[in-house]
PDB file of C-alpha atoms in Angstrom:
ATOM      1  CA  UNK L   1      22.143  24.353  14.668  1.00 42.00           C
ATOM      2  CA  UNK L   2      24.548  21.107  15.485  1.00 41.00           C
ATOM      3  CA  UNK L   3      23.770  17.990  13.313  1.00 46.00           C
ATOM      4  CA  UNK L   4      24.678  14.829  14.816  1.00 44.00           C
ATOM      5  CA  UNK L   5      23.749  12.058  12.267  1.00 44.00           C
ATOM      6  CA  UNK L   6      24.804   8.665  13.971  1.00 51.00           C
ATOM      7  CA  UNK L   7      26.738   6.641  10.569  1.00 49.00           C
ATOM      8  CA  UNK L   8      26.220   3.067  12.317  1.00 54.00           C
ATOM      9  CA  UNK L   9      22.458   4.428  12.497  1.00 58.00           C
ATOM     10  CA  UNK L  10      21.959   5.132   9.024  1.00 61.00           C
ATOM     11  CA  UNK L  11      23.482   2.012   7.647  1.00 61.00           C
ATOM     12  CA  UNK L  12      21.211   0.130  10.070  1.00 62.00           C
ATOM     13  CA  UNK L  13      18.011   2.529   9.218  1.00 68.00           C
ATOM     14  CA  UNK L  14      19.212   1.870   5.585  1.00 69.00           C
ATOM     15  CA  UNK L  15      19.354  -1.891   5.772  1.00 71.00           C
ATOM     16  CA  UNK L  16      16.104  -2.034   7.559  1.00 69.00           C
ATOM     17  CA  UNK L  17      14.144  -0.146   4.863  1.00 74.00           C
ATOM     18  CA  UNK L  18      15.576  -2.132   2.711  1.00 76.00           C
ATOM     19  CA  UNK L  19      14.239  -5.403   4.340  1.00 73.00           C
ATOM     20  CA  UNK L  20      10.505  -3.958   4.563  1.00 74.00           C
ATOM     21  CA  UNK L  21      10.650  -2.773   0.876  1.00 79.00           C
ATOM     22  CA  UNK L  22      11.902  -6.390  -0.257  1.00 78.00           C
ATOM     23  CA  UNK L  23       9.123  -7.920   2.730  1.00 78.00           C
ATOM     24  CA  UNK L  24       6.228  -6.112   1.395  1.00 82.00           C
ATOM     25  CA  UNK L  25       7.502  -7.017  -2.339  1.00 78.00           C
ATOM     26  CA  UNK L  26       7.133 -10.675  -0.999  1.00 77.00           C
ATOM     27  CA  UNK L  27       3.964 -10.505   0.670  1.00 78.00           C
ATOM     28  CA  UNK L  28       2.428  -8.996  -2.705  1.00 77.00           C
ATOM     29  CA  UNK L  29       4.153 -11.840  -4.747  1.00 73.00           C
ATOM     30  CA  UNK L  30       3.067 -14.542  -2.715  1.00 75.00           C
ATOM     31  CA  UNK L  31      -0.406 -12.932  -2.294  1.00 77.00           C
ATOM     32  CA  UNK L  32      -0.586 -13.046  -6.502  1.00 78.00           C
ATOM     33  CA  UNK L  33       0.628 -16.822  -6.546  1.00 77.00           C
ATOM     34  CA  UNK L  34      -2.303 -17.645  -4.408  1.00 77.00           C
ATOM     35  CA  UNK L  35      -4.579 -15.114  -6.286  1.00 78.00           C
ATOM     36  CA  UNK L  36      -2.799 -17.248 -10.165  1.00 79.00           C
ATOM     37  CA  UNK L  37      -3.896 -21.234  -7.655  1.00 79.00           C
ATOM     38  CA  UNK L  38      -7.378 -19.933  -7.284  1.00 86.00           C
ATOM     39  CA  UNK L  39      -7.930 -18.530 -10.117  1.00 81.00           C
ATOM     40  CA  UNK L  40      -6.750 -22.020 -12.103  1.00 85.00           C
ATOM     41  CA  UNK L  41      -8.924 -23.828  -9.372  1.00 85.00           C
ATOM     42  CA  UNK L  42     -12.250 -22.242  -9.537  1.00 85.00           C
ATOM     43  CA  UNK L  43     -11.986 -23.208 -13.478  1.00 87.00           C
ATOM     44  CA  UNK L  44     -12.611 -26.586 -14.692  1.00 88.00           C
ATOM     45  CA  UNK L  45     -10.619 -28.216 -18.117  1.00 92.00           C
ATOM     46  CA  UNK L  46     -12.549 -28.760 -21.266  1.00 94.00           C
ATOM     47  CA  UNK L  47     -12.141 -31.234 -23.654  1.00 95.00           C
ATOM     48  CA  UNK L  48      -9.700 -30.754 -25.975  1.00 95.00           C
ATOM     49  CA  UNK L  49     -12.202 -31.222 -29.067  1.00 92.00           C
ATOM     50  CA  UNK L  50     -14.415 -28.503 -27.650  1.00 92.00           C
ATOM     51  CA  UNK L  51     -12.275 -25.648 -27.180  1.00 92.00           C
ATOM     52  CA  UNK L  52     -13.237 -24.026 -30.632  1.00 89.00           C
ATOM     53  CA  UNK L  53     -16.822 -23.754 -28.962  1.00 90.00           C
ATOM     54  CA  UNK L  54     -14.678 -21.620 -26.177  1.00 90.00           C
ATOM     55  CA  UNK L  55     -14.295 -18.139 -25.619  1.00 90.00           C
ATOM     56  CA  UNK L  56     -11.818 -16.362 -23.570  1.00 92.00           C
ATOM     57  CA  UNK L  57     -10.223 -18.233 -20.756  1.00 93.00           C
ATOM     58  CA  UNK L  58      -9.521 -21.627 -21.382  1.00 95.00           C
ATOM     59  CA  UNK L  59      -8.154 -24.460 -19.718  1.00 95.00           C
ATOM     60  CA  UNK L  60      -6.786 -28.269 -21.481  1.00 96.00           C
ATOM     61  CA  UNK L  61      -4.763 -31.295 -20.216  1.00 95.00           C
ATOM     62  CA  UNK L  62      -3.863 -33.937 -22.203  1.00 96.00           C
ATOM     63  CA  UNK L  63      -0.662 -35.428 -24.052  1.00 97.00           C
ATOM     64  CA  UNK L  64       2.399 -32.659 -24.867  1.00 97.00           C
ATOM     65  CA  UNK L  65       2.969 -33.723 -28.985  1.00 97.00           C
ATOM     66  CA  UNK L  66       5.427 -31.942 -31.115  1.00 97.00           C
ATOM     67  CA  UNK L  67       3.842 -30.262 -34.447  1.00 95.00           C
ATOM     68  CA  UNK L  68       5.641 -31.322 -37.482  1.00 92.00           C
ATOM     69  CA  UNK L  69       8.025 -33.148 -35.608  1.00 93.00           C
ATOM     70  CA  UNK L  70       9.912 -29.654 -34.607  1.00 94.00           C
ATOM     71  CA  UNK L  71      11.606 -30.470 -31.244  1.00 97.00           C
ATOM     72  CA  UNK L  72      14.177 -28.498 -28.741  1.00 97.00           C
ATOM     73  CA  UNK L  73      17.184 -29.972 -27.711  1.00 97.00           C
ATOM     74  CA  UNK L  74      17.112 -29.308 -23.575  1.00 97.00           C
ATOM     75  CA  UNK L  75      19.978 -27.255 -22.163  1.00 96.00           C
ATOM     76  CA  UNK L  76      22.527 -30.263 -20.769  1.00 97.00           C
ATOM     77  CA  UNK L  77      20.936 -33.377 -21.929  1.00 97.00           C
ATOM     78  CA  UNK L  78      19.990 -32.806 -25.397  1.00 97.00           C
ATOM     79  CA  UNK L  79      17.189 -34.546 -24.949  1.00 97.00           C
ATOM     80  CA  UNK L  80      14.019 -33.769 -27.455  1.00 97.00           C
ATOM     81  CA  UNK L  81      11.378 -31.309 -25.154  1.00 97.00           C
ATOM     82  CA  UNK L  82       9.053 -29.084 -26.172  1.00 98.00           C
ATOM     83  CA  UNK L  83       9.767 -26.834 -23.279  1.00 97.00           C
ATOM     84  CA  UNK L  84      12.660 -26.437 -20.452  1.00 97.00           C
ATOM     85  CA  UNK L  85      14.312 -25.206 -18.025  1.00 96.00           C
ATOM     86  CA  UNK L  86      17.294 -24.975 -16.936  1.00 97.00           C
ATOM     87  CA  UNK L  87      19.972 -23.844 -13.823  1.00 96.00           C
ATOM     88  CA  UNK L  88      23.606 -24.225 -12.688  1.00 96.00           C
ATOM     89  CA  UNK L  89      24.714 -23.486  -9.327  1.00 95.00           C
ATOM     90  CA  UNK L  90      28.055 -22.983  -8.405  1.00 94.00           C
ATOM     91  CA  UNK L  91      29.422 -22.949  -4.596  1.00 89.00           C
ATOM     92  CA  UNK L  92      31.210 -20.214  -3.809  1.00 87.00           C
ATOM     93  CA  UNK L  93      33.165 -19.046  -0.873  1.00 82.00           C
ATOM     94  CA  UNK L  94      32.314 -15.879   0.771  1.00 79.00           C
ATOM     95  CA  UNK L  95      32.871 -13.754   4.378  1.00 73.00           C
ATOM     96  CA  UNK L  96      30.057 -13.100   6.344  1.00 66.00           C
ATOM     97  CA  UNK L  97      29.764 -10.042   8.217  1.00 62.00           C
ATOM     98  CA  UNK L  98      31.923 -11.433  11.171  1.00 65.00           C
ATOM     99  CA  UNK L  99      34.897 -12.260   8.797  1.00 68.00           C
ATOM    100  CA  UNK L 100      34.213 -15.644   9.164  1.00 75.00           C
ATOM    101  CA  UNK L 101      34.692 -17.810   5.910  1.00 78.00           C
ATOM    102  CA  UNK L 102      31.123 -19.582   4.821  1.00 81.00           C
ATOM    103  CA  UNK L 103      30.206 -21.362   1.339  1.00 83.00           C
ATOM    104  CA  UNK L 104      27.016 -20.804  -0.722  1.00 86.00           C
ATOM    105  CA  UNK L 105      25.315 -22.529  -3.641  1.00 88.00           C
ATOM    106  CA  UNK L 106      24.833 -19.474  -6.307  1.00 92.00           C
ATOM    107  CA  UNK L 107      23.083 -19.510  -9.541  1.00 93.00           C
ATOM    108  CA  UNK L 108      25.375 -19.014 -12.457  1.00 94.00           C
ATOM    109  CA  UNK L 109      23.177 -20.166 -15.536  1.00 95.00           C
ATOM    110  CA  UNK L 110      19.444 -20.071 -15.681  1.00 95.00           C
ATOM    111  CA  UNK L 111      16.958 -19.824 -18.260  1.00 95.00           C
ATOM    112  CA  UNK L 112      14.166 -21.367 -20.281  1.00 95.00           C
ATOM    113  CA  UNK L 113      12.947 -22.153 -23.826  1.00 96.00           C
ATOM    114  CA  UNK L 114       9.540 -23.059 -25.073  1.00 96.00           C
ATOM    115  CA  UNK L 115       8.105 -23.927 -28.530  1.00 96.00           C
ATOM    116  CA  UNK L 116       4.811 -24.432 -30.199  1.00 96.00           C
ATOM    117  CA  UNK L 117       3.133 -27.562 -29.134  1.00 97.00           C
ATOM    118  CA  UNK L 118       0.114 -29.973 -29.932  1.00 97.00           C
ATOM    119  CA  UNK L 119      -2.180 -31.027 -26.810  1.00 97.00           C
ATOM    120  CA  UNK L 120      -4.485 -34.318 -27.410  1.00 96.00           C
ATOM    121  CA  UNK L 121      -6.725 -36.415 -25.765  1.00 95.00           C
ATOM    122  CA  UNK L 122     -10.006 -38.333 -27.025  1.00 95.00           C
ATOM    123  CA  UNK L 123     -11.392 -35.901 -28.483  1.00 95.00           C
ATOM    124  CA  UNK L 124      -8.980 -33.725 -30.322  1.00 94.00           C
ATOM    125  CA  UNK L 125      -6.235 -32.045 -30.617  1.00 95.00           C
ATOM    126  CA  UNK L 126      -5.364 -28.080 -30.600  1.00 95.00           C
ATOM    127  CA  UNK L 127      -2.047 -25.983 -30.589  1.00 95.00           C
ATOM    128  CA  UNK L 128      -0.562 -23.804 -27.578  1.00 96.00           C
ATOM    129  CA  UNK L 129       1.301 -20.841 -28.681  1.00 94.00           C
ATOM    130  CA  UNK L 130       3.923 -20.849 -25.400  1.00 95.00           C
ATOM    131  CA  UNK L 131       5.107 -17.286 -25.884  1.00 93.00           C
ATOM    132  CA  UNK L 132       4.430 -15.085 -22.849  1.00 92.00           C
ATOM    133  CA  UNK L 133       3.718 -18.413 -20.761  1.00 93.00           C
ATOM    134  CA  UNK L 134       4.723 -19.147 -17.218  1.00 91.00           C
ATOM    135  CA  UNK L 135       6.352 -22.444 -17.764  1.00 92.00           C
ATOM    136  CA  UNK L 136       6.597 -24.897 -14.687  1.00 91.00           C
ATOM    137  CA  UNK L 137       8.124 -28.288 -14.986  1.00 94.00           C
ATOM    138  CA  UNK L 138       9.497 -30.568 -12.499  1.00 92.00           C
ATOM    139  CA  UNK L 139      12.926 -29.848 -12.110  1.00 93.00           C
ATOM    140  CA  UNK L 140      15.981 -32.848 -11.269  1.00 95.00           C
ATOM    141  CA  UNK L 141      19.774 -32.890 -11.006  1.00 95.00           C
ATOM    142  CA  UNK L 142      21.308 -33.733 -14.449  1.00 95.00           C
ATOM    143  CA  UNK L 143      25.220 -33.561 -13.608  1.00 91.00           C
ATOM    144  CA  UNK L 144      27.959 -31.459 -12.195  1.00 87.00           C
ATOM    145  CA  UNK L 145      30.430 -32.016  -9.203  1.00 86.00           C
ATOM    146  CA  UNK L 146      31.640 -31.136  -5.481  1.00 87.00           C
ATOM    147  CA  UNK L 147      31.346 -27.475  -6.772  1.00 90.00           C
ATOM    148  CA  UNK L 148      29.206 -27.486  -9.245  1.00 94.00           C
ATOM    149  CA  UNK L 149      24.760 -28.695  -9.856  1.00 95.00           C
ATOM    150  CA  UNK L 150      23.158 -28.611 -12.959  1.00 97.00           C
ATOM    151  CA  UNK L 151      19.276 -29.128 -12.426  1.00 97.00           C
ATOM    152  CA  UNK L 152      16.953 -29.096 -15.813  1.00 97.00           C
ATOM    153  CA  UNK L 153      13.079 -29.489 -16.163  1.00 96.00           C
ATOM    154  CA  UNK L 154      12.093 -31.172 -19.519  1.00 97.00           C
ATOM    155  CA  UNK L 155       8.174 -31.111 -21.135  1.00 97.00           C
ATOM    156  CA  UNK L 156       8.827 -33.705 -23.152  1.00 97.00           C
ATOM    157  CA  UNK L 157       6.640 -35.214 -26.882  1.00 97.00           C
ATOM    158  CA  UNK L 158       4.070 -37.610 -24.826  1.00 97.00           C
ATOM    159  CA  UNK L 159       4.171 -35.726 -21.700  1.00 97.00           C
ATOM    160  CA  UNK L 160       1.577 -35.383 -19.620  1.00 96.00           C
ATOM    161  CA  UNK L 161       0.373 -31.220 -19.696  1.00 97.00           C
ATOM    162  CA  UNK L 162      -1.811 -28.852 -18.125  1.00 96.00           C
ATOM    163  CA  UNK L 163      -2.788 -25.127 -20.745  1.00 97.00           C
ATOM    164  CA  UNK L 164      -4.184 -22.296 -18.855  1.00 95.00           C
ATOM    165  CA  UNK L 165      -4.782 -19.588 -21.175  1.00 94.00           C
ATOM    166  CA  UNK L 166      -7.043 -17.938 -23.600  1.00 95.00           C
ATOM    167  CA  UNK L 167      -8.377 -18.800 -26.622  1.00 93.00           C
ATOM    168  CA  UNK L 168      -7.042 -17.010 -29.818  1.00 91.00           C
ATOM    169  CA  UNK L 169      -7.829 -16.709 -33.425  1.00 88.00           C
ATOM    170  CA  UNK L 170      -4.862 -16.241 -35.897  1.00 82.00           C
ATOM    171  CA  UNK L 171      -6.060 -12.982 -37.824  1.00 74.00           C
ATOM    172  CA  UNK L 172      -2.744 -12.367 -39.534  1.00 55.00           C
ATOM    173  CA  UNK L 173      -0.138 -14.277 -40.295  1.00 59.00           C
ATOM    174  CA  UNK L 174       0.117 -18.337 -39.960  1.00 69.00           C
ATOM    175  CA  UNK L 175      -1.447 -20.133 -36.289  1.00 73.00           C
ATOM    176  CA  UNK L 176       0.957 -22.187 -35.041  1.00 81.00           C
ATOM    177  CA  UNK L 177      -1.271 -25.388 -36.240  1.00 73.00           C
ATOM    178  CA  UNK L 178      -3.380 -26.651 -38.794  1.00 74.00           C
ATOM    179  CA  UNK L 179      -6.197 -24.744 -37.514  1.00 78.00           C
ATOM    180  CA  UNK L 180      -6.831 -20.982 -36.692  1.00 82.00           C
ATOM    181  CA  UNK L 181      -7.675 -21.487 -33.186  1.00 89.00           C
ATOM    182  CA  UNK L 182      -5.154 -22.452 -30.795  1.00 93.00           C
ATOM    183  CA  UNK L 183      -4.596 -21.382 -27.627  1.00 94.00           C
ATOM    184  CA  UNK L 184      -2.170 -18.846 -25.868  1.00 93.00           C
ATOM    185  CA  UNK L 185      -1.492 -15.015 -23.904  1.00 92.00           C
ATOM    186  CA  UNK L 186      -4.192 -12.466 -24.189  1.00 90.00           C
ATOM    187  CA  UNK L 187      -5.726  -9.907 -21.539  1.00 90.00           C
ATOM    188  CA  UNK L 188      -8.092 -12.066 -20.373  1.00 87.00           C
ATOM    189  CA  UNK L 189      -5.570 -14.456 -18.486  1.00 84.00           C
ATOM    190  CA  UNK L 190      -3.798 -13.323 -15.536  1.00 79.00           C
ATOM    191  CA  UNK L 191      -1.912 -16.240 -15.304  1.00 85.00           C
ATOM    192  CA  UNK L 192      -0.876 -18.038 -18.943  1.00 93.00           C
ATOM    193  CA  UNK L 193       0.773 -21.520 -17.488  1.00 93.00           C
ATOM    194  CA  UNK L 194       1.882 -24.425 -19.161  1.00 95.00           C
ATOM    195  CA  UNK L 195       2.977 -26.886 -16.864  1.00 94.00           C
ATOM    196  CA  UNK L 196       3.941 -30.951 -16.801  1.00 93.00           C
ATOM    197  CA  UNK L 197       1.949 -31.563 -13.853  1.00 90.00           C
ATOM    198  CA  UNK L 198      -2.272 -32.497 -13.207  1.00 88.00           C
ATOM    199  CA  UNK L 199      -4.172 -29.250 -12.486  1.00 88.00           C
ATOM    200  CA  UNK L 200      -4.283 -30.410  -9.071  1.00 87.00           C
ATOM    201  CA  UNK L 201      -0.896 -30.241  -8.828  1.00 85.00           C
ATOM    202  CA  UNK L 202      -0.030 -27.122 -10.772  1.00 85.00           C
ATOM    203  CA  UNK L 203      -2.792 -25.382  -8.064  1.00 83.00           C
ATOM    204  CA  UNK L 204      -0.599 -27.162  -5.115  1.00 85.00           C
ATOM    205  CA  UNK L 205       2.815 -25.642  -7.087  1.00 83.00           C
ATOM    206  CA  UNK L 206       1.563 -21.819  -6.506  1.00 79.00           C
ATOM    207  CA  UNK L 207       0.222 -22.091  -3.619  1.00 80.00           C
ATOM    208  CA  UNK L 208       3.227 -22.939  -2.482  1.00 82.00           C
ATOM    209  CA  UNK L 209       5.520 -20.608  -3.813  1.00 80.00           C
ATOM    210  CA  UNK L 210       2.869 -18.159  -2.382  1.00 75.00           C
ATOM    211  CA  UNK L 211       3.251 -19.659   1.189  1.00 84.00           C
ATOM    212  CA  UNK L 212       6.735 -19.677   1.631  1.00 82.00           C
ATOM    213  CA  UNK L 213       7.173 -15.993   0.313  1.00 77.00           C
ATOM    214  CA  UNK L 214       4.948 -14.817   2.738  1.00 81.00           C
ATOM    215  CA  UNK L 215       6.531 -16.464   5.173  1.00 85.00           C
ATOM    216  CA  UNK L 216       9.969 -15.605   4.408  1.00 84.00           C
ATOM    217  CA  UNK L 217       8.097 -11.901   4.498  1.00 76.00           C
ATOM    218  CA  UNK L 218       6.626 -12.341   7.518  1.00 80.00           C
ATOM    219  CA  UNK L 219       9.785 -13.842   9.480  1.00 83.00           C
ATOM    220  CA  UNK L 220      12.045 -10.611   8.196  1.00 79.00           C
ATOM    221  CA  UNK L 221       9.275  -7.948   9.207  1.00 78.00           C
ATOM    222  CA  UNK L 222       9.597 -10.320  12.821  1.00 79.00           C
ATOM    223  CA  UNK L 223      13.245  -9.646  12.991  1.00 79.00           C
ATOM    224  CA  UNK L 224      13.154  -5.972  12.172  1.00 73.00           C
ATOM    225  CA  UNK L 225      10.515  -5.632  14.436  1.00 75.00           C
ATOM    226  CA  UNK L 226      11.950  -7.451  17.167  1.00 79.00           C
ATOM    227  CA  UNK L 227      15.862  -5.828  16.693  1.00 73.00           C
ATOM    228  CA  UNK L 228      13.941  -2.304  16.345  1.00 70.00           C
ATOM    229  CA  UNK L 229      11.863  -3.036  19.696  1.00 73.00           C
ATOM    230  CA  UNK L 230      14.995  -3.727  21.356  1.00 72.00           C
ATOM    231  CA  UNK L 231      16.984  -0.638  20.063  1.00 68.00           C
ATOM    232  CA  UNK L 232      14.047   1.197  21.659  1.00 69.00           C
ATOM    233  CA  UNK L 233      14.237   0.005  24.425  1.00 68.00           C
ATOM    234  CA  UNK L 234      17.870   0.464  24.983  1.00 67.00           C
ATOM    235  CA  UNK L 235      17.743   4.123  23.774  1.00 59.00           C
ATOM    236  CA  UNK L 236      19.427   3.181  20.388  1.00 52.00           C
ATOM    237  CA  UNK L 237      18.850   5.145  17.405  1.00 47.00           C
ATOM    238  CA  UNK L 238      16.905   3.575  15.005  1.00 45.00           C
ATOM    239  CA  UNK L 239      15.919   6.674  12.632  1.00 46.00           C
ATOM    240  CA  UNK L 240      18.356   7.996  10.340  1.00 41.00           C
ATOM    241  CA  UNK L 241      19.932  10.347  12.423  1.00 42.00           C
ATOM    242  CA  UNK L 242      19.587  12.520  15.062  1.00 41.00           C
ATOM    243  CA  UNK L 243      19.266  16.620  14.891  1.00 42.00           C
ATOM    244  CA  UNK L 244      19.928  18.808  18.367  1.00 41.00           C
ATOM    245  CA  UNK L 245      19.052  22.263  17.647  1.00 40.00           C
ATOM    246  CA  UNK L 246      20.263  24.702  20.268  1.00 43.00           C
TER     247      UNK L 246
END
């Protein structure tokens, strides 16, 4: 028995597996960010003042206000924000697979930090508990250089926010406000968001992250389709190797 496994092959085979695994990861991301858009748009806000008559999911949007004054101090700016975000990018030179020199924008620094928050309108006033939360905030460019981006998202006291999450009841221990329901994570909510946009807009923000994952998805399964078609078609190998048995 002779064993003729093609090396040029397998790295190809290798890399295109790869790109299917990471495709079909995307498609089943972007298909949850739709799934989290819908889910926030089929469901309407309440009134701050009534979500003690809640149970389960529920959903607020009103002013962002600090509780007792306690504040974070955002990543480059210092600036007082309940919640942030932050990212540095750094550009970086790096050979592509010709040799040739080419530069790229990489993340160096990224992160975010949330704290318990008061949400009012009209009618009341109730806490958010932030922990576990999907936090999305508009994002701008606070400083660097020719090499160098800082970018930070701020929810700031007086904010405009939107709460999707579930109602709780502090059992043990102290609720983050002066009363024991507040709102935050629990297994009813897919999706636990707090974000500085209208619900409208928080909908429009997954869907699309959704879209252009899937589309990133669907373009790579194009080009491994299309660069496998033609291997075919030339009598390349396109399976890991090949095995000749006498």
């Amino acid at each position: 028995m002779v064993a003729v496994v093609e090396a040029d092959g397998l790295v190809a085979t290798l890399i295109g597996v790869g790109v299917v695994l990471g495709s079909i990861y995307l498609l089943y991301w972007g298909a949850k960010q739709f799934s989290n858009g819908w889910t926030i748009w089929r469901n309407d806000p309440v009134d701050v003042g009534e979500v003690h008559l809640e149970e389960g999911i529920v959903e607020v949007q009103g002013v962002a206000e600090p509780i007792d004054g306690e504040v974070l101090s955002a990543q480059y700016t210092d600036r007082k924000s309940l919640a942030y975000e932050y990212e540095r990018k750094e550009k970086r030179r790096r050979r592509d697979a010709d040799g040739e020199t080419e530069w790229e924008w990489e993340t160096v620094e990224s992160g975010e930090r949330a704290r318990s928050f008061h949400v009012s309108d009209d009618t009341g006033t109730v806490a958010v508990d932030p922990e576990g939360a999907t936090v999305s905030l508009d994002e701008e460019r606070v400083g660097g250089g020719a090499r160098t981006r800082k970018y930070e998202g701020r929810l700031e006291p007086g904010d405009h926010v939107h709460v999707f999450g579930q109602k709780r009841t502090a059992t043990d221990g102290d609720p983050p406000g002066d009363r024991q329901e507040f709102i935050g994570d629990g297994p009813e909510t897919d999706e636990f968001t707090v974000s500085d946009a209208t619900e409208f807009r928080t909908v429009l923000r997954y869907l699309g992250k959704g879209t252009a994952a899937m589309l990133a998805a669907a373009v790579a399964l194009a080009i491994v389709g299309w660069i496998g078609l033609e291997q075919l078609q030339n009598g390349g190998i396109v399976t890991l190797g090949l095995v000749a048995f006498p």
